[in-house]
Short mmCIF file of C-alpha atoms in Angstrom, two decimals:
data_model
loop_
_atom_site.label_atom_id
_atom_site.label_comp_id
_atom_site.label_asym_id
_atom_site.label_seq_id
_atom_site.Cartn_x
_atom_site.Cartn_y
_atom_site.Cartn_z
CA UNK A 21 68.79 143.10 98.35
CA UNK A 22 68.79 143.43 94.80
CA UNK A 23 68.64 147.62 93.13
CA UNK A 24 66.56 147.55 89.95
CA UNK A 25 66.96 150.69 87.72
CA UNK A 26 64.10 151.55 85.31
CA UNK A 27 64.16 153.81 82.33
CA UNK A 28 61.13 154.31 80.18
CA UNK A 29 61.22 157.22 77.65
CA UNK A 30 56.52 157.24 76.96
CA UNK A 31 58.16 159.20 73.23
CA UNK A 32 60.81 156.67 72.83
CA UNK A 33 59.59 156.05 68.99
CA UNK A 34 59.58 159.60 68.78
CA UNK A 35 62.72 160.92 69.68
CA UNK A 36 64.15 157.81 67.91
CA UNK A 37 62.38 158.83 64.97
CA UNK A 38 64.26 162.53 64.94
CA UNK A 39 67.23 161.11 66.25
CA UNK A 40 67.56 158.57 62.60
CA UNK A 41 65.76 161.88 60.58
CA UNK A 42 67.27 165.09 62.18
CA UNK A 43 66.88 166.75 58.52
CA UNK A 44 63.37 166.16 57.80
CA UNK A 45 61.98 167.08 61.50
CA UNK A 46 58.99 168.67 60.68
CA UNK A 47 58.13 170.79 62.91
CA UNK A 48 55.03 169.84 66.12
CA UNK A 49 52.71 168.32 65.77
CA UNK A 50 54.14 165.46 64.62
CA UNK A 51 53.16 161.03 64.84
CA UNK A 52 53.67 157.88 63.04
CA UNK A 53 51.51 155.49 61.69
CA UNK A 54 51.64 151.32 60.88
CA UNK A 55 49.23 149.89 59.06
CA UNK A 56 46.98 147.22 61.90
CA UNK A 57 44.23 144.94 60.73
CA UNK A 58 44.10 146.92 57.56
CA UNK A 59 43.16 150.73 58.93
CA UNK A 60 46.04 153.18 59.61
CA UNK A 61 46.51 154.31 63.13
CA UNK A 62 48.89 156.55 65.25
CA UNK A 63 51.19 154.04 66.56
CA UNK A 64 53.18 157.24 68.66
CA UNK A 65 51.88 161.01 68.51
CA UNK A 66 54.13 163.87 70.36
CA UNK A 67 54.13 166.20 73.60
CA UNK A 68 52.38 169.22 71.06
CA UNK A 69 49.66 166.32 69.46
CA UNK A 70 48.66 164.81 72.59
CA UNK A 71 47.82 167.97 74.27
CA UNK A 72 45.76 168.86 71.16
CA UNK A 73 43.65 164.63 72.84
CA UNK A 74 45.59 163.06 69.79
CA UNK A 75 46.62 159.24 71.25
CA UNK A 76 48.70 156.16 70.24
CA UNK A 77 45.87 152.90 68.28
CA UNK A 78 43.78 156.22 67.31
CA UNK A 79 42.67 156.27 62.63
CA UNK A 80 44.96 158.18 61.02
CA UNK A 81 41.82 159.76 58.86
CA UNK A 82 40.53 160.68 62.32
CA UNK A 83 43.72 162.59 63.95
CA UNK A 84 43.84 164.39 60.56
CA UNK A 85 39.72 165.72 61.11
CA UNK A 86 40.64 166.21 64.76
CA UNK A 87 44.46 167.85 63.56
CA UNK A 88 44.81 168.67 59.75
CA UNK A 89 48.06 170.76 60.11
CA UNK A 90 49.21 167.03 61.68
CA UNK A 91 52.47 165.73 59.76
CA UNK A 92 53.19 161.87 60.11
CA UNK A 93 56.27 159.52 58.74
CA UNK A 94 55.55 156.09 59.04
CA UNK A 95 57.08 153.97 61.95
CA UNK A 96 60.10 151.56 61.95
CA UNK A 97 59.36 148.69 64.41
CA UNK A 98 62.60 147.28 63.13
CA UNK A 99 64.18 150.10 63.95
CA UNK A 100 63.12 151.19 67.04
CA UNK A 101 64.51 147.78 68.67
CA UNK A 102 67.39 147.82 67.20
CA UNK A 103 67.70 151.39 68.45
CA UNK A 104 66.65 150.14 71.56
CA UNK A 105 70.16 147.29 71.67
CA UNK A 106 72.18 149.95 70.62
CA UNK A 107 71.09 151.70 73.65
CA UNK A 108 71.42 148.81 76.45
CA UNK A 109 74.60 148.31 74.74
CA UNK A 110 75.52 152.08 76.36
CA UNK A 111 74.21 150.82 79.97
CA UNK A 112 76.97 149.13 79.96
CA UNK A 113 78.37 151.84 81.29
CA UNK A 114 76.57 151.63 84.36
CA UNK A 115 75.46 148.06 85.16
CA UNK A 116 77.12 144.81 83.69
CA UNK A 117 73.41 143.43 83.46
CA UNK A 118 71.23 144.89 80.99
CA UNK A 119 67.67 143.94 80.05
CA UNK A 120 65.35 145.61 77.52
CA UNK A 121 61.66 146.43 77.97
CA UNK A 122 60.67 146.11 74.79
CA UNK A 123 59.47 148.25 73.11
CA UNK A 124 60.06 151.22 75.29
CA UNK A 125 62.10 150.81 78.46
CA UNK A 126 65.11 149.19 79.86
CA UNK A 127 65.77 147.47 83.83
CA UNK A 128 69.32 147.66 85.12
CA UNK A 129 71.01 145.76 87.86
CA UNK A 130 72.95 148.75 90.29
CA UNK A 131 73.03 146.44 92.52
CA UNK A 132 77.02 146.81 94.16
CA UNK A 133 77.72 149.22 91.15
CA UNK A 134 76.34 152.84 92.97
CA UNK A 135 79.00 153.40 95.06
CA UNK A 136 81.32 154.49 91.62
CA UNK A 137 79.23 157.10 91.36
CA UNK A 138 78.88 158.36 95.37
CA UNK A 139 75.21 156.52 95.28
CA UNK A 140 72.38 155.75 93.88
CA UNK A 141 70.76 159.68 93.33
CA UNK A 142 74.23 160.39 91.90
CA UNK A 143 74.11 157.50 89.56
CA UNK A 144 70.48 158.33 88.31
CA UNK A 145 71.44 162.29 88.01
CA UNK A 146 74.52 160.92 84.97
CA UNK A 147 72.20 158.62 83.55
CA UNK A 148 69.31 161.02 82.82
CA UNK A 149 71.44 164.00 82.45
CA UNK A 150 73.38 161.22 79.33
CA UNK A 151 70.45 160.55 78.21
CA UNK A 152 69.12 163.95 77.78
CA UNK A 153 71.64 165.70 76.14
CA UNK A 154 71.60 162.97 73.24
CA UNK A 155 67.52 163.82 73.04
CA UNK A 156 66.39 160.42 74.61
CA UNK A 157 63.37 161.97 77.18
CA UNK A 158 62.93 158.97 79.53
CA UNK A 159 62.02 158.80 83.06
CA UNK A 160 63.77 156.80 85.71
CA UNK A 161 63.35 155.13 88.72
CA UNK A 162 65.04 153.03 91.16
CA UNK A 163 63.34 150.64 93.59
CA UNK A 164 63.96 146.44 94.92
CA UNK A 165 62.17 144.83 92.03
CA UNK A 166 61.02 145.38 88.72
CA UNK A 167 57.77 145.74 89.17
CA UNK A 168 57.87 148.48 91.79
CA UNK A 169 61.11 149.73 89.67
CA UNK A 170 58.82 149.91 86.28
CA UNK A 171 55.30 151.23 88.37
CA UNK A 172 57.45 154.44 89.91
CA UNK A 173 58.98 154.88 86.69
CA UNK A 174 55.35 154.63 84.72
CA UNK A 175 52.62 156.04 87.44
CA UNK A 176 55.17 157.83 90.23
CA UNK A 177 57.45 161.04 90.36
CA UNK A 178 60.18 160.82 87.89
CA UNK A 179 62.66 160.06 89.11
CA UNK A 180 61.86 158.80 92.19
CA UNK A 181 63.96 155.86 94.80
CA UNK A 182 62.80 153.55 96.69
CA UNK A 183 64.40 153.03 99.98
CA UNK A 184 65.00 149.36 100.44
CA UNK A 185 62.31 147.54 101.55
CA UNK A 186 59.77 150.23 101.56
CA UNK A 187 58.28 150.51 97.76
CA UNK A 188 55.06 149.63 98.91
CA UNK A 189 54.21 152.74 100.52
CA UNK A 190 55.53 154.59 97.09
CA UNK A 191 53.46 152.33 95.13
CA UNK A 192 49.76 152.38 97.46
CA UNK A 193 48.33 155.66 95.11
CA UNK A 194 49.74 154.98 92.23
CA UNK A 195 46.59 153.51 89.38
CA UNK A 196 46.01 149.37 89.20
CA UNK A 197 47.51 149.38 85.97
CA UNK A 198 51.53 150.63 87.43
CA UNK A 199 50.65 146.85 88.26
CA UNK A 200 51.92 145.54 84.60
CA UNK A 201 47.80 143.65 84.72
CA UNK A 202 46.15 142.77 81.43
CA UNK A 203 43.20 145.29 79.37
CA UNK A 204 40.53 142.73 80.53
CA UNK A 205 42.01 143.01 84.50
CA UNK A 206 42.72 146.55 84.45
CA UNK A 207 38.63 146.78 83.21
CA UNK A 208 37.64 144.92 85.68
CA UNK A 209 39.67 146.53 88.47
CA UNK A 210 38.38 150.01 87.08
CA UNK A 211 34.77 148.65 87.00
CA UNK A 212 34.46 148.23 90.58
CA UNK A 213 35.99 151.83 91.86
CA UNK A 214 39.48 150.45 92.59
CA UNK A 215 41.95 153.08 91.60
CA UNK A 216 44.77 152.52 93.71
CA UNK A 217 47.47 150.36 94.01
CA UNK A 218 46.82 150.32 97.61
CA UNK A 219 43.32 149.32 98.16
CA UNK A 220 44.21 146.02 95.97
CA UNK A 221 47.35 145.87 98.90
CA UNK A 222 44.12 145.45 100.84
CA UNK A 223 41.89 142.51 99.45
CA UNK A 224 42.63 139.46 100.83
CA UNK A 225 44.68 136.70 98.47
CA UNK A 226 42.27 134.31 98.11
CA UNK A 227 39.38 136.83 97.24
CA UNK A 228 41.74 138.72 94.76
CA UNK A 229 43.61 136.16 93.10
CA UNK A 230 39.46 134.18 91.94
CA UNK A 231 37.93 137.88 91.13
CA UNK A 232 41.40 138.75 89.21
CA UNK A 233 42.88 135.27 88.19
CA UNK A 234 46.39 134.31 88.82
CA UNK A 235 48.25 136.01 86.88
CA UNK A 236 47.10 139.59 88.20
CA UNK A 237 47.83 137.94 91.98
CA UNK A 238 51.78 137.17 90.83
CA UNK A 239 51.75 141.17 88.55
CA UNK A 240 51.39 142.38 92.80
CA UNK A 241 53.43 140.60 94.46
CA UNK A 242 56.41 140.23 91.81
CA UNK A 243 56.16 144.04 92.23
CA UNK A 244 56.03 143.75 96.42
CA UNK A 245 59.00 141.67 96.24
CA UNK A 246 57.09 138.08 97.31
CA UNK A 247 57.71 136.81 94.75
CA UNK A 248 61.31 136.65 92.40
CA UNK A 249 60.71 138.24 88.53
CA UNK A 250 63.46 136.23 86.46
CA UNK A 251 64.84 139.55 83.59
CA UNK A 252 65.97 138.55 80.33
CA UNK A 253 69.65 140.33 80.30
CA UNK A 254 71.34 141.39 77.33
CA UNK A 255 75.10 139.73 78.47
CA UNK A 256 74.10 137.40 81.35
CA UNK A 257 75.29 139.38 84.90
CA UNK A 258 77.96 138.64 86.61
CA UNK A 259 79.83 140.10 89.76
CA UNK A 260 83.04 140.73 88.36
CA UNK A 261 83.53 143.78 87.12
CA UNK A 262 85.60 147.22 86.99
CA UNK A 263 85.33 149.88 85.50
CA UNK A 264 87.31 153.56 85.38
CA UNK A 265 86.29 156.49 83.97
CA UNK A 266 88.70 159.52 82.45
CA UNK A 267 88.07 163.76 83.69
CA UNK A 268 89.59 163.73 79.97
CA UNK A 269 88.82 161.21 77.17
CA UNK A 270 91.01 159.25 75.52
CA UNK A 271 92.26 158.06 72.23
CA UNK A 272 96.18 157.30 71.38
CA UNK A 273 97.35 154.16 71.16
CA UNK A 274 99.28 153.20 74.26
CA UNK A 275 97.28 155.47 76.79
CA UNK A 276 94.22 152.35 75.97
CA UNK A 277 96.44 149.52 76.05
CA UNK A 278 97.75 150.81 79.67
CA UNK A 279 94.27 151.87 81.30
CA UNK A 280 93.46 147.85 80.11
CA UNK A 281 95.71 147.38 82.18
CA UNK A 282 94.94 149.21 84.84
CA UNK A 283 90.79 148.18 84.29
CA UNK A 284 92.26 144.33 84.32
CA UNK A 285 93.99 145.45 87.78
CA UNK A 286 91.62 146.16 89.51
CA UNK A 287 89.30 143.16 88.61
CA UNK A 288 92.37 140.72 89.04
CA UNK A 289 92.86 142.14 92.77
CA UNK A 290 89.32 141.41 93.77
CA UNK A 291 89.33 138.36 92.13
CA UNK A 292 92.93 137.06 93.74
CA UNK A 293 91.30 138.92 97.01
CA UNK A 294 88.75 136.28 95.88
CA UNK A 295 90.76 132.93 95.51
CA UNK A 296 88.82 132.63 92.25
CA UNK A 297 89.71 133.08 88.30
CA UNK A 298 88.36 133.44 84.86
CA UNK A 299 88.24 131.68 81.77
CA UNK A 300 86.51 134.89 79.50
CA UNK A 301 87.42 138.25 79.82
CA UNK A 302 85.41 141.24 77.97
CA UNK A 303 86.79 144.98 78.03
CA UNK A 304 84.23 147.72 76.65
CA UNK A 305 85.66 151.02 75.61
CA UNK A 306 82.60 153.84 75.33
CA UNK A 307 82.95 156.92 73.51
CA UNK A 308 82.00 159.89 73.86
CA UNK A 309 79.22 159.77 71.29
CA UNK A 310 77.82 157.18 73.29
CA UNK A 311 78.54 153.87 71.45
CA UNK A 312 80.07 151.36 73.12
CA UNK A 313 82.97 149.50 71.51
CA UNK A 314 83.75 145.37 73.19
CA UNK A 315 86.84 142.87 72.51
CA UNK A 316 87.18 139.61 74.45
CA UNK A 317 89.32 137.23 74.89
CA UNK A 318 89.80 133.35 76.31
CA UNK A 319 91.88 131.19 78.50
CA UNK A 320 93.12 128.12 78.62
CA UNK A 321 92.76 127.27 82.03
CA UNK A 322 91.03 129.56 84.92
CA UNK A 323 93.49 133.52 85.71
CA UNK A 324 93.70 136.88 87.18
CA UNK A 325 96.81 137.88 86.04
CA UNK A 326 96.60 141.24 85.16
CA UNK A 327 99.39 141.75 82.66
CA UNK A 328 98.80 138.74 80.97
CA UNK A 329 95.32 139.30 80.41
CA UNK A 330 96.35 142.88 78.89
CA UNK A 331 99.16 141.14 76.74
CA UNK A 332 96.71 139.33 74.91
CA UNK A 333 93.83 142.06 74.35
CA UNK A 334 97.18 144.11 72.89
CA UNK A 335 96.07 143.22 69.27
CA UNK A 336 92.97 143.08 69.83
CA UNK A 337 92.90 147.72 70.83
CA UNK A 338 93.87 148.38 67.03
CA UNK A 339 91.22 147.83 65.80
CA UNK A 340 89.22 150.07 68.38
CA UNK A 341 87.63 153.69 66.97
CA UNK A 342 88.38 155.57 69.41
CA UNK A 343 86.49 158.37 67.59
CA UNK A 344 86.39 161.75 70.06
CA UNK A 345 87.22 160.18 72.72
CA UNK A 346 86.57 157.00 74.54
CA UNK A 347 85.08 158.25 78.38
CA UNK A 348 84.68 154.78 80.15
CA UNK A 349 85.93 151.15 80.24
CA UNK A 350 84.98 148.95 81.97
CA UNK A 351 86.08 145.48 82.58
CA UNK A 352 83.69 141.65 83.12
CA UNK A 353 85.03 138.32 84.48
CA UNK A 354 82.77 135.35 82.52
CA UNK A 355 83.40 131.58 83.94
CA UNK A 356 84.38 132.50 86.94
CA UNK A 357 85.97 129.71 89.71
CA UNK A 358 87.96 128.56 92.19
CA UNK A 359 91.53 128.28 92.28
CA UNK A 360 94.50 127.36 94.29
CA UNK A 361 97.33 130.58 95.05
CA UNK A 362 100.66 128.27 94.09
CA UNK A 363 104.13 129.12 96.23
CA UNK A 364 107.33 129.83 94.96
CA UNK A 365 109.93 128.56 96.18
CA UNK A 366 112.59 129.60 99.32
CA UNK A 367 115.36 130.14 96.72
CA UNK A 368 112.85 132.51 94.64
CA UNK A 369 113.99 129.57 91.22
CA UNK A 370 110.35 129.47 90.22
CA UNK A 371 109.62 126.76 88.28
CA UNK A 372 107.85 126.27 85.70
CA UNK A 373 104.87 124.91 85.39
CA UNK A 374 100.90 124.96 82.35
CA UNK A 375 100.72 128.17 84.32
CA UNK A 376 103.91 129.99 83.03
CA UNK A 377 104.63 127.62 79.83
CA UNK A 378 101.57 125.50 77.61
CA UNK A 379 99.33 128.05 78.24
CA UNK A 380 100.00 131.23 77.67
CA UNK A 381 100.93 130.10 73.79
CA UNK A 382 97.60 128.78 74.15
CA UNK A 383 96.19 132.05 74.18
CA UNK A 384 98.17 133.20 72.01
CA UNK A 385 97.17 131.10 69.55
CA UNK A 386 93.40 131.04 70.41
CA UNK A 387 92.58 134.50 70.70
CA UNK A 388 94.19 134.86 67.13
CA UNK A 389 93.44 132.06 65.19
CA UNK A 390 89.59 131.41 67.21
CA UNK A 391 88.94 129.57 69.87
CA UNK A 392 87.25 126.92 67.91
CA UNK A 393 91.12 126.18 65.92
CA UNK A 394 92.74 125.89 68.77
CA UNK A 395 92.03 121.48 70.92
CA UNK A 396 93.90 118.59 71.40
CA UNK A 397 91.68 114.56 70.33
CA UNK A 398 90.21 112.82 72.85
CA UNK A 399 88.83 109.14 72.86
CA UNK A 400 85.02 108.69 71.66
CA UNK A 401 83.37 105.70 73.12
CA UNK A 402 82.92 104.36 69.92
CA UNK A 403 84.40 101.80 67.74
CA UNK A 404 84.03 103.44 64.05
CA UNK A 405 86.90 105.55 63.92
CA UNK A 406 85.66 108.51 62.80
CA UNK A 407 83.61 108.88 65.82
CA UNK A 408 86.21 108.20 68.28
CA UNK A 409 88.38 111.06 68.74
CA UNK A 410 86.68 114.56 70.16
CA UNK A 411 87.92 118.16 70.18
CA UNK A 412 88.42 119.11 73.68
CA UNK A 413 89.69 122.73 75.28
CA UNK A 414 93.89 122.01 75.06
CA UNK A 415 93.93 121.97 78.72
CA UNK A 416 91.02 120.89 79.38
CA UNK A 417 91.22 117.66 82.23
CA UNK A 418 90.49 113.84 80.46
CA UNK A 419 88.01 113.12 79.42
CA UNK A 420 86.29 110.57 82.01
CA UNK A 421 85.79 108.32 79.20
CA UNK A 422 87.91 104.53 77.93
CA UNK A 423 91.60 104.98 76.94
CA UNK A 424 92.44 104.03 73.19
CA UNK A 425 93.29 100.67 72.86
CA UNK A 426 97.10 100.60 72.03
CA UNK A 427 96.28 96.71 70.59
CA UNK A 428 94.96 98.96 67.77
CA UNK A 429 96.96 101.54 66.95
CA UNK A 430 94.76 104.56 64.35
CA UNK A 431 97.00 106.42 61.92
CA UNK A 432 98.56 110.58 62.84
CA UNK A 433 96.73 111.62 59.77
CA UNK A 434 92.70 110.40 59.55
CA UNK A 435 91.10 111.60 56.55
CA UNK A 436 87.92 113.26 56.91
CA UNK A 437 86.44 111.28 54.64
CA UNK A 438 87.98 108.02 53.09
CA UNK A 439 89.83 107.93 49.32
CA UNK A 440 89.08 105.77 46.71
CA UNK A 441 91.52 102.75 45.99
CA UNK A 442 92.47 101.75 42.23
CA UNK A 443 93.86 98.98 40.74
CA UNK A 444 93.78 96.86 44.00
CA UNK A 445 95.38 93.45 43.44
CA UNK A 446 94.60 90.58 46.64
CA UNK A 447 95.33 86.79 46.73
CA UNK A 448 93.13 85.61 47.92
CA UNK A 449 89.71 88.12 49.41
CA UNK A 450 90.88 88.21 53.01
CA UNK A 451 94.64 88.94 51.95
CA UNK A 452 95.76 92.24 52.28
CA UNK A 453 96.40 94.68 48.34
CA UNK A 454 99.68 93.35 46.84
CA UNK A 455 99.36 97.44 45.57
CA UNK A 456 96.59 99.72 45.17
CA UNK A 457 96.94 103.00 43.10
CA UNK A 458 95.96 105.76 45.58
CA UNK A 459 95.86 109.53 43.77
CA UNK A 460 97.37 108.44 40.49
CA UNK A 461 100.64 106.61 41.56
CA UNK A 462 101.23 102.94 42.05
CA UNK A 463 101.94 101.11 45.17
CA UNK A 464 103.08 98.03 46.19
CA UNK A 465 102.65 96.49 49.17
CA UNK A 466 105.95 95.08 50.82
CA UNK A 467 104.13 94.46 54.86
CA UNK A 468 100.90 94.43 56.23
CA UNK A 469 98.92 93.56 59.28
CA UNK A 470 95.34 93.04 59.39
CA UNK A 471 92.18 92.51 59.24
CA UNK A 472 90.28 94.27 61.74
CA UNK A 473 86.99 93.99 60.93
CA UNK A 474 84.89 96.61 61.89
CA UNK A 475 80.90 96.78 61.74
CA UNK A 476 78.74 99.81 62.02
CA UNK A 477 76.85 101.18 65.49
CA UNK A 478 73.39 98.42 64.23
CA UNK A 479 71.96 99.71 67.23
CA UNK A 480 71.28 103.14 65.90
CA UNK A 481 69.26 102.61 62.96
CA UNK A 482 66.74 100.52 61.78
CA UNK A 483 66.31 97.12 61.75
CA UNK A 484 66.44 96.97 58.51
CA UNK A 485 68.80 99.15 57.53
CA UNK A 486 71.65 97.09 58.90
CA UNK A 487 73.84 95.14 55.58
CA UNK A 488 76.43 93.91 55.25
CA UNK A 489 77.31 95.63 52.82
CA UNK A 490 78.92 98.04 55.54
CA UNK A 491 81.25 95.72 57.25
CA UNK A 492 85.30 97.17 57.34
CA UNK A 493 88.05 95.03 56.90
CA UNK A 494 91.06 97.10 58.09
CA UNK A 495 95.07 96.25 56.97
CA UNK A 496 97.96 98.46 57.93
CA UNK A 497 100.76 98.46 55.31
CA UNK A 498 103.06 99.77 53.87
CA UNK A 499 105.39 99.96 50.27
CA UNK A 500 107.92 99.73 49.32
CA UNK A 501 109.29 103.12 49.70
CA UNK A 502 108.06 103.11 53.88
CA UNK A 503 105.62 104.70 53.44
CA UNK A 504 102.03 103.32 55.79
CA UNK A 505 98.72 103.10 55.32
CA UNK A 506 95.27 102.68 57.01
CA UNK A 507 93.02 100.82 54.68
CA UNK A 508 89.95 99.32 54.33
CA UNK A 509 87.97 97.25 51.62
CA UNK A 510 83.80 97.26 51.86
CA UNK A 511 81.49 95.06 52.39
CA UNK A 512 82.10 90.82 51.93
CA UNK A 513 82.23 89.07 48.98
CA UNK A 514 79.49 87.01 49.45
CA UNK A 515 77.29 89.44 47.83
CA UNK A 516 77.60 89.63 43.78
CA UNK A 517 75.19 92.36 43.31
CA UNK A 518 77.34 94.51 45.69
CA UNK A 519 81.51 94.19 45.16
CA UNK A 520 83.27 95.30 47.62
CA UNK A 521 85.40 98.85 47.86
CA UNK A 522 88.61 100.17 48.76
CA UNK A 523 89.25 102.99 50.59
CA UNK A 524 92.26 104.89 52.32
CA UNK A 525 91.40 106.23 55.97
CA UNK A 526 94.76 107.38 57.28
CA UNK A 527 98.26 107.94 56.91
CA UNK A 528 100.91 106.67 59.91
CA UNK A 529 103.95 108.71 60.53
#
């Protein structure tokens, strides 16, 4: 059963503004302003302003008339959203799956990670204490569903932990607004005198849907666990997650390398026990100031060798600024898939395998240069030369396509764009050239093969766009010095208005 932690700050925008501008933070009462349809209104108020009767959405002129000493500042929604994203990244130390509940809350999937703190109560206490220490007054709750956790965090007692499968009893005394209903639905429910969620639960489903709409029934079902609710996590949730916390912060490079190996060994032991391997690993260093510093590596083949993973992270550790110290390190595995174990020979003479030989080299190159720069060519179903080659991972399984035709060899170096030739001479229109000039140098042809006629993929274009001038006649030629070229004539001599042109498309080894 899933367990969801919801955190919500009733004064998120105020707290975030005070953190951004600590020197300008005024004494209470205080409010942030925004412009809504050319009218200045309160976007957020602090506790002192709320006690004086001010509330978000109120006109600024009315608020100043009621509280002349009110201090105001301009709201910054973009900065608030960026701060919420940073907070989500910080929450990775508690759970690898964190989703935003914009503009002032977030959800954590805490299934299977609370034991790292000794239980949900201890985890929630640590989570709240760290938020408060950073000046962020959040209300929190844990329940089986996002809807129930949201309702308890917003309208229940702060720090509520709903026992598994028993959230209905805790939701019953809450107001209907706890079900995240639309303004119109909530107002209609209020007019009917329904003041508690328990009263909504007692209404039969069919009359409830007819009176209040299908969306309201869906919200109720989501909160009670009758219907699933999908959360959009900032990072894809993964059950393959390991965490190490330190009694004292670390900052030395050798300590960071050591804990990287330790957390990798912890996660790889789980992968090995389950017969799994992963293609991507993400380690995240959590500083004392709350900033998360992630690093990512990829493997060409699924793996679970902790020493090899830590070695790939090694060069990237130089980019991590530990600040005043690292207090938590986490490691998540992605693209996890089954892999089989390999048995060593009885004489202990280990045979070299792909995993031990080529794969580590490919991984080092890919993580240093970038995955997009390490690839191998694979055949693609197309007779057009520049479209007949694709890119694949270096050690990926061969594609299920027809291999290249050995009777029509292709050059080892195919130019990205064909290069124009000059001073081309041929005895007859269908003969190969006897000489050509390329990049200012004249080449006299000694041997030649061809032509190989290649037309365009006419079925991919409109029929009126098909032209004879796009037909190519390819030749493999060798000059007097032994250099071999792959060149073609574009167009036919039959059309005097568009004379054919010669191009060089590649070089043979």
